[in-house]
Amino acid sequence: MANQYQHLLTAIDVGSAKTCALAAEITDSGLRYRGHGVAESRGSRKGVIVELDKAVGAIQKAVEQAEDIAGVPIERALLGVSGAHVRGVNSHGGLSFGNRAREIGRDEIRSAVEKARAIPLPSDREILHLLPQEFILDDQAGVHDPLGMMGSRLEVRVHMVTAASGATQNVVTAVNRAGVHVDDTIFEPLACADSVLRADEREMGVCLADVGAGSTSLIVFLEGAVAHTAVVPIGGDHFTSDLAVGLCTPVAEAEKIKKLYGNAIVTLIPEGNEVEVPSVGDRPSRMISQRMVGEILEPRARELFEMLRDNLRHSGMLELCLAGTVLSGGASRLPGLLDIAESTLRCPVRLSWPTPLAKMPAVIAEPEYATVIGMIFYGHRARMARGMHGDGWSSKLKAMLVGKGA
């Protein structure tokens, strides 16, 4: 039984719309699906816990479902972190060894990385990931791994993903109270990339935008490394809320209308189509033109991608994403959204489909499960990296090397 636990990987994604737990087994032939559970999220909004007891209940329900299918208790898990409180920052640092060149060892690499991360951060923020972009050895840029090379000066450029300590700890606390120990926290788009991005996209330059219920998290890869991370405060719930207000219908009914009849481009909706809209209270339902649904959704879709475009432009990344943009997350499936994205960002855009685990049911091979599946791949890669680098590496440096990406 202990050996079975050792080969079990579990990930938990506490989203604004749903909470998902996924268990996989590490086998000689790779990762194999063991079980999953999904519960409607309660007590969390925009990636932040607002009612702890309700959030704990949703996590327990998802974990229990996964345990029933997997046939084993889930006691430890990787936990995804996202939300508007997450920020990314680039930094640079290094050290000189004098006039004589010396062999670069692990201690020298560690020291250079520590110099790069030594920037002032507010007391309420913590570093989630320390991700190397490149090493510079004696003014020679583009070095991926300087271990064993000779030089008199070593510098490193890194990208740091930071999060609000309180918001992160509240999610961890909720999972702990649900009876699960958190092994590690992961910025969700970084994990999602492991299930949806191709190696050539990472090299050429690509933006992954995870359109969740509460917000849209984005990560940019350039030359294989993370160049930029950010969160845009618009997600699928904003589309639903717009419909609820605009059509004067309950939020739950607005969500159904969005999924059944929504389209982000009004002109793609036939003029004669009508939709039944339940009213608030005891008033009877009304019939409205389906185009009215599109007229409400289209401005919000354009606002989302205009904000994403402006974020990329401000960070200098917009023109560098030569491989375009990849959309993931349940809200990315709104018809017409890809067309809005392409016309606003002026680059190729595709909808992501996660790489499946062996024996995984088709029901979770969908964009809304790309993050939790990616967390399993990420966790497996982290275990392999720890095995390769041995106990001599610090946990921060291991995390840094794992974060580099495939």
mmCIF file of C-alpha atoms in Angstrom:
data_model
loop_
_atom_site.group_PDB
_atom_site.id
_atom_site.type_symbol
_atom_site.label_atom_id
_atom_site.label_comp_id
_atom_site.label_asym_id
_atom_site.label_seq_id
_atom_site.Cartn_x
_atom_site.Cartn_y
_atom_site.Cartn_z
ATOM 1 C CA MET A 1 0.000 0.000 0.000
ATOM 2 C CA ALA A 2 2.857 2.383 0.850
ATOM 3 C CA ASN A 3 4.386 1.734 -2.565
ATOM 4 C CA GLN A 4 1.030 2.558 -4.169
ATOM 5 C CA TYR A 5 0.910 5.925 -2.368
ATOM 6 C CA GLN A 6 4.462 6.640 -3.481
ATOM 7 C CA HIS A 7 3.411 6.282 -7.116
ATOM 8 C CA LEU A 8 0.183 8.270 -6.792
ATOM 9 C CA LEU A 9 -0.005 11.904 -7.950
ATOM 10 C CA THR A 10 -3.001 14.064 -7.086
ATOM 11 C CA ALA A 11 -3.842 17.630 -8.169
ATOM 12 C CA ILE A 12 -6.571 19.941 -6.891
ATOM 13 C CA ASP A 13 -7.903 22.947 -8.814
ATOM 14 C CA VAL A 14 -10.107 25.228 -6.691
ATOM 15 C CA GLY A 15 -11.748 27.430 -9.305
ATOM 16 C CA SER A 16 -14.501 30.011 -9.086
ATOM 17 C CA ALA A 17 -16.977 27.761 -10.925
ATOM 18 C CA LYS A 18 -15.827 24.227 -10.125
ATOM 19 C CA THR A 19 -13.443 22.399 -7.817
ATOM 20 C CA CYS A 20 -11.676 19.440 -9.389
ATOM 21 C CA ALA A 21 -9.478 16.692 -7.942
ATOM 22 C CA LEU A 22 -7.537 14.371 -10.260
ATOM 23 C CA ALA A 23 -5.487 11.320 -9.270
ATOM 24 C CA ALA A 24 -2.955 9.576 -11.517
ATOM 25 C CA GLU A 25 -0.527 6.725 -11.058
ATOM 26 C CA ILE A 26 3.128 6.745 -12.120
ATOM 27 C CA THR A 27 3.808 3.497 -13.994
ATOM 28 C CA ASP A 28 6.757 2.133 -15.947
ATOM 29 C CA SER A 29 5.019 3.165 -19.165
ATOM 30 C CA GLY A 30 4.086 6.679 -17.973
ATOM 31 C CA LEU A 31 1.180 8.340 -16.205
ATOM 32 C CA ARG A 32 -2.150 6.536 -15.883
ATOM 33 C CA TYR A 33 -5.506 7.972 -14.815
ATOM 34 C CA ARG A 34 -6.862 6.630 -11.512
ATOM 35 C CA GLY A 35 -9.826 8.854 -10.694
ATOM 36 C CA HIS A 36 -11.317 12.324 -10.586
ATOM 37 C CA GLY A 37 -14.012 14.281 -8.814
ATOM 38 C CA VAL A 38 -15.787 17.534 -9.640
ATOM 39 C CA ALA A 39 -17.901 19.706 -7.356
ATOM 40 C CA GLU A 40 -19.538 23.059 -7.811
ATOM 41 C CA SER A 41 -17.271 25.634 -6.181
ATOM 42 C CA ARG A 42 -18.660 27.383 -3.162
ATOM 43 C CA GLY A 43 -16.973 29.932 -0.964
ATOM 44 C CA SER A 44 -14.428 31.090 -3.563
ATOM 45 C CA ARG A 45 -14.541 34.007 -5.955
ATOM 46 C CA LYS A 46 -11.967 35.151 -8.533
ATOM 47 C CA GLY A 47 -9.358 32.760 -7.163
ATOM 48 C CA VAL A 48 -9.783 33.928 -3.558
ATOM 49 C CA ILE A 49 -11.477 32.121 -0.668
ATOM 50 C CA VAL A 50 -14.336 34.238 0.708
ATOM 51 C CA GLU A 51 -16.165 31.602 2.801
ATOM 52 C CA LEU A 52 -13.814 28.978 4.202
ATOM 53 C CA ASP A 53 -16.336 26.375 5.355
ATOM 54 C CA LYS A 54 -18.139 26.317 2.007
ATOM 55 C CA ALA A 55 -14.840 26.021 0.128
ATOM 56 C CA VAL A 56 -13.779 23.127 2.384
ATOM 57 C CA GLY A 57 -17.068 21.347 1.664
ATOM 58 C CA ALA A 58 -16.609 21.634 -2.111
ATOM 59 C CA ILE A 59 -13.033 20.334 -1.883
ATOM 60 C CA GLN A 60 -14.114 17.385 0.293
ATOM 61 C CA LYS A 61 -16.834 16.454 -2.202
ATOM 62 C CA ALA A 62 -14.442 16.508 -5.179
ATOM 63 C CA VAL A 63 -11.770 14.549 -3.287
ATOM 64 C CA GLU A 64 -14.265 11.911 -2.093
ATOM 65 C CA GLN A 65 -15.480 11.363 -5.661
ATOM 66 C CA ALA A 66 -11.885 10.930 -6.846
ATOM 67 C CA GLU A 67 -11.168 8.506 -3.984
ATOM 68 C CA ASP A 68 -14.214 6.389 -4.863
ATOM 69 C CA ILE A 69 -13.062 5.988 -8.470
ATOM 70 C CA ALA A 70 -9.358 5.590 -7.644
ATOM 71 C CA GLY A 71 -10.046 3.091 -4.860
ATOM 72 C CA VAL A 72 -7.400 4.644 -2.579
ATOM 73 C CA PRO A 73 -7.448 7.462 -0.017
ATOM 74 C CA ILE A 74 -6.094 10.835 -1.190
ATOM 75 C CA GLU A 75 -3.904 12.302 1.525
ATOM 76 C CA ARG A 76 -1.532 14.620 -0.405
ATOM 77 C CA ALA A 77 -1.941 16.825 -3.471
ATOM 78 C CA LEU A 78 -0.536 19.579 -5.623
ATOM 79 C CA LEU A 79 -2.609 22.766 -5.443
ATOM 80 C CA GLY A 80 -3.195 25.289 -8.211
ATOM 81 C CA VAL A 81 -3.015 29.020 -7.472
ATOM 82 C CA SER A 82 -4.490 31.770 -9.657
ATOM 83 C CA GLY A 83 -6.483 34.974 -9.368
ATOM 84 C CA ALA A 84 -5.999 38.700 -9.753
ATOM 85 C CA HIS A 85 -3.545 38.781 -6.821
ATOM 86 C CA VAL A 86 -0.855 36.960 -8.852
ATOM 87 C CA ARG A 87 1.892 39.139 -10.352
ATOM 88 C CA GLY A 88 4.948 38.385 -12.495
ATOM 89 C CA VAL A 89 8.241 40.287 -12.470
ATOM 90 C CA ASN A 90 11.524 39.884 -14.353
ATOM 91 C CA SER A 91 14.839 40.245 -12.536
ATOM 92 C CA HIS A 92 18.553 39.998 -13.262
ATOM 93 C CA GLY A 93 21.554 39.299 -11.071
ATOM 94 C CA GLY A 94 24.964 37.685 -10.981
ATOM 95 C CA LEU A 95 28.400 37.472 -9.443
ATOM 96 C CA SER A 96 32.021 37.894 -10.480
ATOM 97 C CA PHE A 97 34.849 35.473 -9.614
ATOM 98 C CA GLY A 98 37.755 37.850 -10.285
ATOM 99 C CA ASN A 99 40.161 37.840 -13.215
ATOM 100 C CA ARG A 100 40.730 34.102 -13.371
ATOM 101 C CA ALA A 101 38.088 31.855 -14.916
ATOM 102 C CA ARG A 102 36.754 29.001 -12.774
ATOM 103 C CA GLU A 103 34.489 26.032 -13.254
ATOM 104 C CA ILE A 104 30.841 26.827 -12.640
ATOM 105 C CA GLY A 105 29.379 24.508 -10.029
ATOM 106 C CA ARG A 106 26.018 24.179 -8.346
ATOM 107 C CA ASP A 107 26.976 26.596 -5.580
ATOM 108 C CA GLU A 108 27.856 29.294 -8.110
ATOM 109 C CA ILE A 109 24.574 28.790 -9.963
ATOM 110 C CA ARG A 110 22.659 28.922 -6.693
ATOM 111 C CA SER A 111 24.432 32.137 -5.667
ATOM 112 C CA ALA A 112 23.673 33.820 -9.005
ATOM 113 C CA VAL A 113 20.021 32.871 -8.721
ATOM 114 C CA GLU A 114 19.852 34.202 -5.152
ATOM 115 C CA LYS A 115 21.302 37.512 -6.377
ATOM 116 C CA ALA A 116 18.616 37.719 -9.068
ATOM 117 C CA ARG A 117 15.792 37.051 -6.625
ATOM 118 C CA ALA A 118 17.044 39.575 -4.075
ATOM 119 C CA ILE A 119 14.647 42.350 -5.046
ATOM 120 C CA PRO A 120 12.367 44.130 -2.554
ATOM 121 C CA LEU A 121 8.856 42.692 -2.357
ATOM 122 C CA PRO A 122 5.960 43.917 -0.208
ATOM 123 C CA SER A 123 5.712 42.017 3.072
ATOM 124 C CA ASP A 124 2.365 40.521 2.059
ATOM 125 C CA ARG A 125 3.742 38.831 -1.082
ATOM 126 C CA GLU A 126 5.544 35.538 -1.577
ATOM 127 C CA ILE A 127 7.402 33.946 -4.480
ATOM 128 C CA LEU A 128 5.521 31.033 -6.050
ATOM 129 C CA HIS A 129 8.079 30.281 -8.782
ATOM 130 C CA LEU A 130 11.591 31.334 -9.663
ATOM 131 C CA LEU A 131 11.924 30.587 -13.390
ATOM 132 C CA PRO A 132 15.208 31.020 -15.289
ATOM 133 C CA GLN A 133 15.127 32.681 -18.680
ATOM 134 C CA GLU A 134 18.831 32.474 -19.529
ATOM 135 C CA PHE A 135 22.299 32.444 -18.000
ATOM 136 C CA ILE A 136 24.980 34.859 -19.171
ATOM 137 C CA LEU A 137 28.582 33.641 -18.876
ATOM 138 C CA ASP A 138 31.300 36.273 -19.469
ATOM 139 C CA ASP A 139 28.867 38.392 -21.530
ATOM 140 C CA GLN A 140 27.862 35.347 -23.596
ATOM 141 C CA ALA A 141 24.059 35.286 -23.433
ATOM 142 C CA GLY A 142 21.729 32.406 -24.188
ATOM 143 C CA VAL A 143 23.385 29.784 -21.970
ATOM 144 C CA HIS A 144 20.770 27.275 -20.786
ATOM 145 C CA ASP A 145 22.860 25.335 -18.264
ATOM 146 C CA PRO A 146 26.286 26.672 -17.223
ATOM 147 C CA LEU A 147 27.098 23.706 -14.948
ATOM 148 C CA GLY A 148 30.681 22.548 -15.616
ATOM 149 C CA MET A 149 31.536 25.472 -17.927
ATOM 150 C CA MET A 150 34.419 27.921 -17.316
ATOM 151 C CA GLY A 151 33.995 31.656 -16.735
ATOM 152 C CA SER A 152 34.906 34.628 -14.580
ATOM 153 C CA ARG A 153 31.379 36.121 -14.321
ATOM 154 C CA LEU A 154 27.995 34.415 -14.150
ATOM 155 C CA GLU A 155 24.681 36.253 -14.509
ATOM 156 C CA VAL A 156 21.117 35.012 -14.755
ATOM 157 C CA ARG A 157 17.824 36.480 -15.917
ATOM 158 C CA VAL A 158 14.806 35.098 -14.076
ATOM 159 C CA HIS A 159 11.050 35.500 -14.047
ATOM 160 C CA MET A 160 9.414 35.440 -10.619
ATOM 161 C CA VAL A 161 5.750 34.632 -10.111
ATOM 162 C CA THR A 162 4.532 36.232 -6.882
ATOM 163 C CA ALA A 163 1.215 35.957 -5.062
ATOM 164 C CA ALA A 164 -0.540 37.501 -2.088
ATOM 165 C CA SER A 165 0.523 35.422 0.923
ATOM 166 C CA GLY A 166 -2.875 35.609 2.592
ATOM 167 C CA ALA A 167 -4.839 34.560 -0.485
ATOM 168 C CA THR A 168 -2.502 31.625 -1.143
ATOM 169 C CA GLN A 169 -2.522 30.492 2.481
ATOM 170 C CA ASN A 170 -6.325 30.570 2.627
ATOM 171 C CA VAL A 171 -6.575 28.116 -0.281
ATOM 172 C CA VAL A 172 -3.950 25.890 1.348
ATOM 173 C CA THR A 173 -5.870 26.041 4.633
ATOM 174 C CA ALA A 174 -9.108 25.043 2.894
ATOM 175 C CA VAL A 175 -7.433 21.987 1.330
ATOM 176 C CA ASN A 176 -5.786 21.051 4.641
ATOM 177 C CA ARG A 177 -9.134 21.274 6.452
ATOM 178 C CA ALA A 178 -10.577 18.991 3.787
ATOM 179 C CA GLY A 179 -8.101 16.367 5.022
ATOM 180 C CA VAL A 180 -5.461 16.724 2.294
ATOM 181 C CA HIS A 181 -1.846 17.837 2.796
ATOM 182 C CA VAL A 182 -0.585 20.325 0.175
ATOM 183 C CA ASP A 183 2.784 19.189 -1.207
ATOM 184 C CA ASP A 184 3.300 22.243 -3.414
ATOM 185 C CA THR A 185 1.501 25.229 -4.923
ATOM 186 C CA ILE A 186 1.644 25.914 -8.658
ATOM 187 C CA PHE A 187 0.644 28.948 -10.729
ATOM 188 C CA GLU A 188 -2.102 27.368 -12.808
ATOM 189 C CA PRO A 189 -1.136 28.589 -16.313
ATOM 190 C CA LEU A 190 2.418 27.263 -15.771
ATOM 191 C CA ALA A 191 0.956 23.831 -15.086
ATOM 192 C CA CYS A 192 -1.655 24.153 -17.842
ATOM 193 C CA ALA A 193 1.149 24.745 -20.355
ATOM 194 C CA ASP A 194 2.402 21.214 -19.709
ATOM 195 C CA SER A 195 -0.827 19.761 -21.078
ATOM 196 C CA VAL A 196 -1.566 22.071 -24.026
ATOM 197 C CA LEU A 197 1.576 23.739 -25.446
ATOM 198 C CA ARG A 198 3.948 22.240 -27.977
ATOM 199 C CA ALA A 199 7.725 22.569 -27.722
ATOM 200 C CA ASP A 200 7.965 24.535 -30.999
ATOM 201 C CA GLU A 201 5.380 27.053 -29.732
ATOM 202 C CA ARG A 202 7.389 27.641 -26.545
ATOM 203 C CA GLU A 203 10.527 28.249 -28.590
ATOM 204 C CA MET A 204 8.962 30.560 -31.165
ATOM 205 C CA GLY A 205 6.995 32.635 -28.653
ATOM 206 C CA VAL A 206 3.441 31.910 -27.495
ATOM 207 C CA CYS A 207 0.862 33.313 -25.094
ATOM 208 C CA LEU A 208 -1.327 30.867 -23.183
ATOM 209 C CA ALA A 209 -4.508 32.495 -21.866
ATOM 210 C CA ASP A 210 -6.490 30.416 -19.383
ATOM 211 C CA VAL A 211 -10.012 31.883 -19.449
ATOM 212 C CA GLY A 212 -11.491 30.794 -16.134
ATOM 213 C CA ALA A 213 -14.735 31.708 -14.444
ATOM 214 C CA GLY A 214 -13.389 34.569 -12.320
ATOM 215 C CA SER A 215 -10.395 35.839 -14.306
ATOM 216 C CA THR A 216 -8.071 35.131 -17.236
ATOM 217 C CA SER A 217 -4.534 34.090 -16.355
ATOM 218 C CA LEU A 218 -1.833 34.365 -18.986
ATOM 219 C CA ILE A 219 1.722 33.154 -19.428
ATOM 220 C CA VAL A 220 4.146 33.906 -22.267
ATOM 221 C CA PHE A 221 6.927 31.536 -23.311
ATOM 222 C CA LEU A 222 9.846 32.756 -25.412
ATOM 223 C CA GLU A 223 12.816 30.609 -26.455
ATOM 224 C CA GLY A 224 11.504 27.874 -24.183
ATOM 225 C CA ALA A 225 11.438 29.987 -21.015
ATOM 226 C CA VAL A 226 8.743 31.961 -19.192
ATOM 227 C CA ALA A 227 8.998 35.622 -20.204
ATOM 228 C CA HIS A 228 5.808 37.087 -18.717
ATOM 229 C CA THR A 229 2.871 36.215 -16.445
ATOM 230 C CA ALA A 230 -0.209 38.252 -15.553
ATOM 231 C CA VAL A 231 -3.907 38.044 -14.706
ATOM 232 C CA VAL A 232 -6.697 39.933 -16.507
ATOM 233 C CA PRO A 233 -9.712 40.445 -14.186
ATOM 234 C CA ILE A 234 -12.358 39.207 -16.632
ATOM 235 C CA GLY A 235 -13.645 35.640 -16.866
ATOM 236 C CA GLY A 236 -16.679 33.593 -17.808
ATOM 237 C CA ASP A 237 -18.682 34.756 -14.782
ATOM 238 C CA HIS A 238 -18.585 38.321 -16.133
ATOM 239 C CA PHE A 239 -20.286 37.152 -19.351
ATOM 240 C CA THR A 240 -22.932 35.366 -17.287
ATOM 241 C CA SER A 241 -23.480 38.380 -15.025
ATOM 242 C CA ASP A 242 -23.890 40.647 -18.047
ATOM 243 C CA LEU A 243 -26.606 38.350 -19.382
ATOM 244 C CA ALA A 244 -28.351 38.137 -16.013
ATOM 245 C CA VAL A 245 -28.515 41.934 -15.771
ATOM 246 C CA GLY A 246 -29.224 42.601 -19.437
ATOM 247 C CA LEU A 247 -31.984 39.999 -19.718
ATOM 248 C CA CYS A 248 -33.272 40.405 -16.134
ATOM 249 C CA THR A 249 -33.014 36.680 -15.465
ATOM 250 C CA PRO A 250 -31.507 34.620 -12.591
ATOM 251 C CA VAL A 251 -27.753 33.960 -12.804
ATOM 252 C CA ALA A 252 -28.267 30.194 -13.125
ATOM 253 C CA GLU A 253 -30.612 30.735 -16.098
ATOM 254 C CA ALA A 254 -28.181 33.232 -17.648
ATOM 255 C CA GLU A 255 -25.443 30.561 -17.475
ATOM 256 C CA LYS A 256 -27.676 28.077 -19.316
ATOM 257 C CA ILE A 257 -28.557 30.652 -21.983
ATOM 258 C CA LYS A 258 -24.866 31.490 -22.458
ATOM 259 C CA LYS A 259 -23.944 27.840 -22.981
ATOM 260 C CA LEU A 260 -26.908 26.964 -25.212
ATOM 261 C CA TYR A 261 -27.367 30.118 -27.279
ATOM 262 C CA GLY A 262 -24.369 32.387 -26.662
ATOM 263 C CA ASN A 263 -22.129 33.715 -29.409
ATOM 264 C CA ALA A 264 -19.499 36.443 -29.092
ATOM 265 C CA ILE A 265 -20.236 37.706 -32.632
ATOM 266 C CA VAL A 266 -23.756 39.038 -33.190
ATOM 267 C CA THR A 267 -23.673 38.710 -36.980
ATOM 268 C CA LEU A 268 -23.083 34.939 -36.723
ATOM 269 C CA ILE A 269 -26.529 34.507 -35.135
ATOM 270 C CA PRO A 270 -29.471 34.059 -37.575
ATOM 271 C CA GLU A 271 -31.851 37.031 -37.371
ATOM 272 C CA GLY A 272 -35.058 35.057 -36.855
ATOM 273 C CA ASN A 273 -33.911 32.900 -33.912
ATOM 274 C CA GLU A 274 -35.639 33.411 -30.567
ATOM 275 C CA VAL A 275 -34.756 32.327 -27.017
ATOM 276 C CA GLU A 276 -37.020 31.743 -24.019
ATOM 277 C CA VAL A 277 -35.797 33.756 -21.028
ATOM 278 C CA PRO A 278 -37.082 32.927 -17.514
ATOM 279 C CA SER A 279 -37.964 36.019 -15.494
ATOM 280 C CA VAL A 280 -37.005 36.918 -11.952
ATOM 281 C CA GLY A 281 -39.678 36.141 -9.359
ATOM 282 C CA ASP A 282 -43.106 34.850 -10.364
ATOM 283 C CA ARG A 283 -43.354 36.677 -13.676
ATOM 284 C CA PRO A 284 -43.769 34.547 -16.817
ATOM 285 C CA SER A 285 -40.901 33.782 -19.219
ATOM 286 C CA ARG A 286 -40.396 35.963 -22.293
ATOM 287 C CA MET A 287 -39.221 35.263 -25.815
ATOM 288 C CA ILE A 288 -36.357 37.453 -27.061
ATOM 289 C CA SER A 289 -34.229 37.559 -30.173
ATOM 290 C CA GLN A 290 -31.136 35.375 -29.888
ATOM 291 C CA ARG A 291 -29.186 38.256 -31.361
ATOM 292 C CA MET A 292 -29.848 40.196 -28.154
ATOM 293 C CA VAL A 293 -27.786 37.564 -26.315
ATOM 294 C CA GLY A 294 -24.919 38.196 -28.729
ATOM 295 C CA GLU A 295 -25.298 41.959 -28.366
ATOM 296 C CA ILE A 296 -24.675 41.573 -24.624
ATOM 297 C CA LEU A 297 -21.788 39.103 -24.916
ATOM 298 C CA GLU A 298 -19.810 40.706 -27.754
ATOM 299 C CA PRO A 299 -18.733 43.911 -25.942
ATOM 300 C CA ARG A 300 -17.457 41.893 -22.967
ATOM 301 C CA ALA A 301 -15.515 39.550 -25.290
ATOM 302 C CA ARG A 302 -13.873 42.507 -27.027
ATOM 303 C CA GLU A 303 -13.043 44.102 -23.676
ATOM 304 C CA LEU A 304 -11.364 40.884 -22.484
ATOM 305 C CA PHE A 305 -9.034 40.634 -25.466
ATOM 306 C CA GLU A 306 -8.368 44.359 -25.603
ATOM 307 C CA MET A 307 -7.180 44.142 -21.986
ATOM 308 C CA LEU A 308 -5.096 41.068 -22.812
ATOM 309 C CA ARG A 309 -3.626 42.833 -25.849
ATOM 310 C CA ASP A 310 -2.790 45.951 -23.831
ATOM 311 C CA ASN A 311 -1.153 43.832 -21.117
ATOM 312 C CA LEU A 312 1.050 42.078 -23.678
ATOM 313 C CA ARG A 313 1.889 45.355 -25.411
ATOM 314 C CA HIS A 314 2.819 47.092 -22.140
ATOM 315 C CA SER A 315 5.156 44.220 -21.241
ATOM 316 C CA GLY A 316 6.766 44.230 -24.707
ATOM 317 C CA MET A 317 5.470 40.724 -25.460
ATOM 318 C CA LEU A 318 2.774 41.381 -28.071
ATOM 319 C CA GLU A 319 5.069 41.368 -31.098
ATOM 320 C CA LEU A 320 7.167 38.465 -29.745
ATOM 321 C CA CYS A 321 4.380 35.859 -29.689
ATOM 322 C CA LEU A 322 5.084 34.624 -33.204
ATOM 323 C CA ALA A 323 3.297 31.321 -32.570
ATOM 324 C CA GLY A 324 0.174 33.230 -31.571
ATOM 325 C CA THR A 325 -2.135 32.674 -28.620
ATOM 326 C CA VAL A 326 -3.588 29.479 -27.161
ATOM 327 C CA LEU A 327 -6.872 29.625 -25.220
ATOM 328 C CA SER A 328 -7.755 27.183 -22.447
ATOM 329 C CA GLY A 329 -10.373 27.040 -19.699
ATOM 330 C CA GLY A 330 -14.100 26.382 -19.853
ATOM 331 C CA ALA A 331 -15.031 29.970 -20.745
ATOM 332 C CA SER A 332 -12.837 29.803 -23.872
ATOM 333 C CA ARG A 333 -15.435 27.566 -25.539
ATOM 334 C CA LEU A 334 -17.913 30.399 -26.124
ATOM 335 C CA PRO A 335 -18.655 30.378 -29.884
ATOM 336 C CA GLY A 336 -17.118 33.330 -31.705
ATOM 337 C CA LEU A 337 -14.508 33.959 -29.007
ATOM 338 C CA LEU A 338 -11.612 32.742 -31.171
ATOM 339 C CA ASP A 339 -12.622 35.128 -33.957
ATOM 340 C CA ILE A 340 -12.752 38.059 -31.513
ATOM 341 C CA ALA A 341 -9.338 37.061 -30.163
ATOM 342 C CA GLU A 342 -7.755 36.844 -33.619
ATOM 343 C CA SER A 343 -9.159 40.174 -34.810
ATOM 344 C CA THR A 344 -8.110 41.961 -31.587
ATOM 345 C CA LEU A 345 -4.672 40.395 -31.068
ATOM 346 C CA ARG A 346 -3.930 40.187 -34.814
ATOM 347 C CA CYS A 347 -2.287 36.774 -34.489
ATOM 348 C CA PRO A 348 -3.256 33.116 -34.910
ATOM 349 C CA VAL A 349 -5.387 31.795 -32.029
ATOM 350 C CA ARG A 350 -6.308 28.193 -31.271
ATOM 351 C CA LEU A 351 -8.403 26.477 -28.620
ATOM 352 C CA SER A 352 -6.410 24.014 -26.526
ATOM 353 C CA TRP A 353 -7.231 20.378 -25.941
ATOM 354 C CA PRO A 354 -5.246 18.753 -23.117
ATOM 355 C CA THR A 355 -2.914 15.827 -23.710
ATOM 356 C CA PRO A 356 -4.800 12.908 -22.172
ATOM 357 C CA LEU A 357 -3.523 10.547 -19.502
ATOM 358 C CA ALA A 358 -3.642 6.825 -20.265
ATOM 359 C CA LYS A 359 -7.067 5.329 -19.445
ATOM 360 C CA MET A 360 -8.503 8.825 -18.915
ATOM 361 C CA PRO A 361 -12.252 9.095 -19.650
ATOM 362 C CA ALA A 362 -13.276 11.326 -22.549
ATOM 363 C CA VAL A 363 -15.456 13.472 -20.261
ATOM 364 C CA ILE A 364 -12.391 15.275 -18.857
ATOM 365 C CA ALA A 365 -10.435 15.526 -22.125
ATOM 366 C CA GLU A 366 -11.813 19.061 -22.421
ATOM 367 C CA PRO A 367 -10.338 22.608 -22.190
ATOM 368 C CA GLU A 368 -11.874 23.205 -18.745
ATOM 369 C CA TYR A 369 -9.759 20.348 -17.327
ATOM 370 C CA ALA A 370 -6.494 21.350 -19.028
ATOM 371 C CA THR A 371 -5.122 22.967 -15.857
ATOM 372 C CA VAL A 372 -5.679 20.065 -13.463
ATOM 373 C CA ILE A 373 -4.312 17.600 -16.053
ATOM 374 C CA GLY A 374 -1.307 19.877 -16.583
ATOM 375 C CA MET A 375 -0.686 19.885 -12.821
ATOM 376 C CA ILE A 376 -0.277 16.102 -12.942
ATOM 377 C CA PHE A 377 2.272 16.397 -15.783
ATOM 378 C CA TYR A 378 4.044 19.214 -13.931
ATOM 379 C CA GLY A 379 4.181 17.214 -10.695
ATOM 380 C CA HIS A 380 5.582 14.181 -12.510
ATOM 381 C CA ARG A 381 8.257 16.320 -14.153
ATOM 382 C CA ALA A 382 9.137 17.826 -10.763
ATOM 383 C CA ARG A 383 9.651 14.371 -9.285
ATOM 384 C CA MET A 384 11.903 13.384 -12.162
ATOM 385 C CA ALA A 385 13.922 16.606 -11.752
ATOM 386 C CA ARG A 386 14.413 15.963 -8.043
ATOM 387 C CA GLY A 387 15.684 12.501 -8.872
ATOM 388 C CA MET A 388 18.129 13.862 -11.469
ATOM 389 C CA HIS A 389 19.557 16.676 -9.350
ATOM 390 C CA GLY A 390 19.782 14.758 -6.087
ATOM 391 C CA ASP A 391 19.523 16.029 -2.557
ATOM 392 C CA GLY A 392 22.344 18.555 -2.980
ATOM 393 C CA TRP A 393 20.097 21.025 -4.769
ATOM 394 C CA SER A 394 18.053 23.478 -2.754
ATOM 395 C CA SER A 395 14.280 23.165 -3.131
ATOM 396 C CA LYS A 396 14.110 26.667 -4.670
ATOM 397 C CA LEU A 397 16.697 25.743 -7.297
ATOM 398 C CA LYS A 398 14.914 22.489 -8.059
ATOM 399 C CA ALA A 399 11.708 24.432 -8.514
ATOM 400 C CA MET A 400 13.548 26.868 -10.744
ATOM 401 C CA LEU A 401 14.864 24.112 -13.004
ATOM 402 C CA VAL A 402 11.482 22.376 -13.117
ATOM 403 C CA GLY A 403 9.816 25.659 -14.030
ATOM 404 C CA LYS A 404 12.052 26.015 -17.074
ATOM 405 C CA GLY A 405 9.629 23.907 -19.074
ATOM 406 C CA ALA A 406 10.026 21.117 -21.567
#
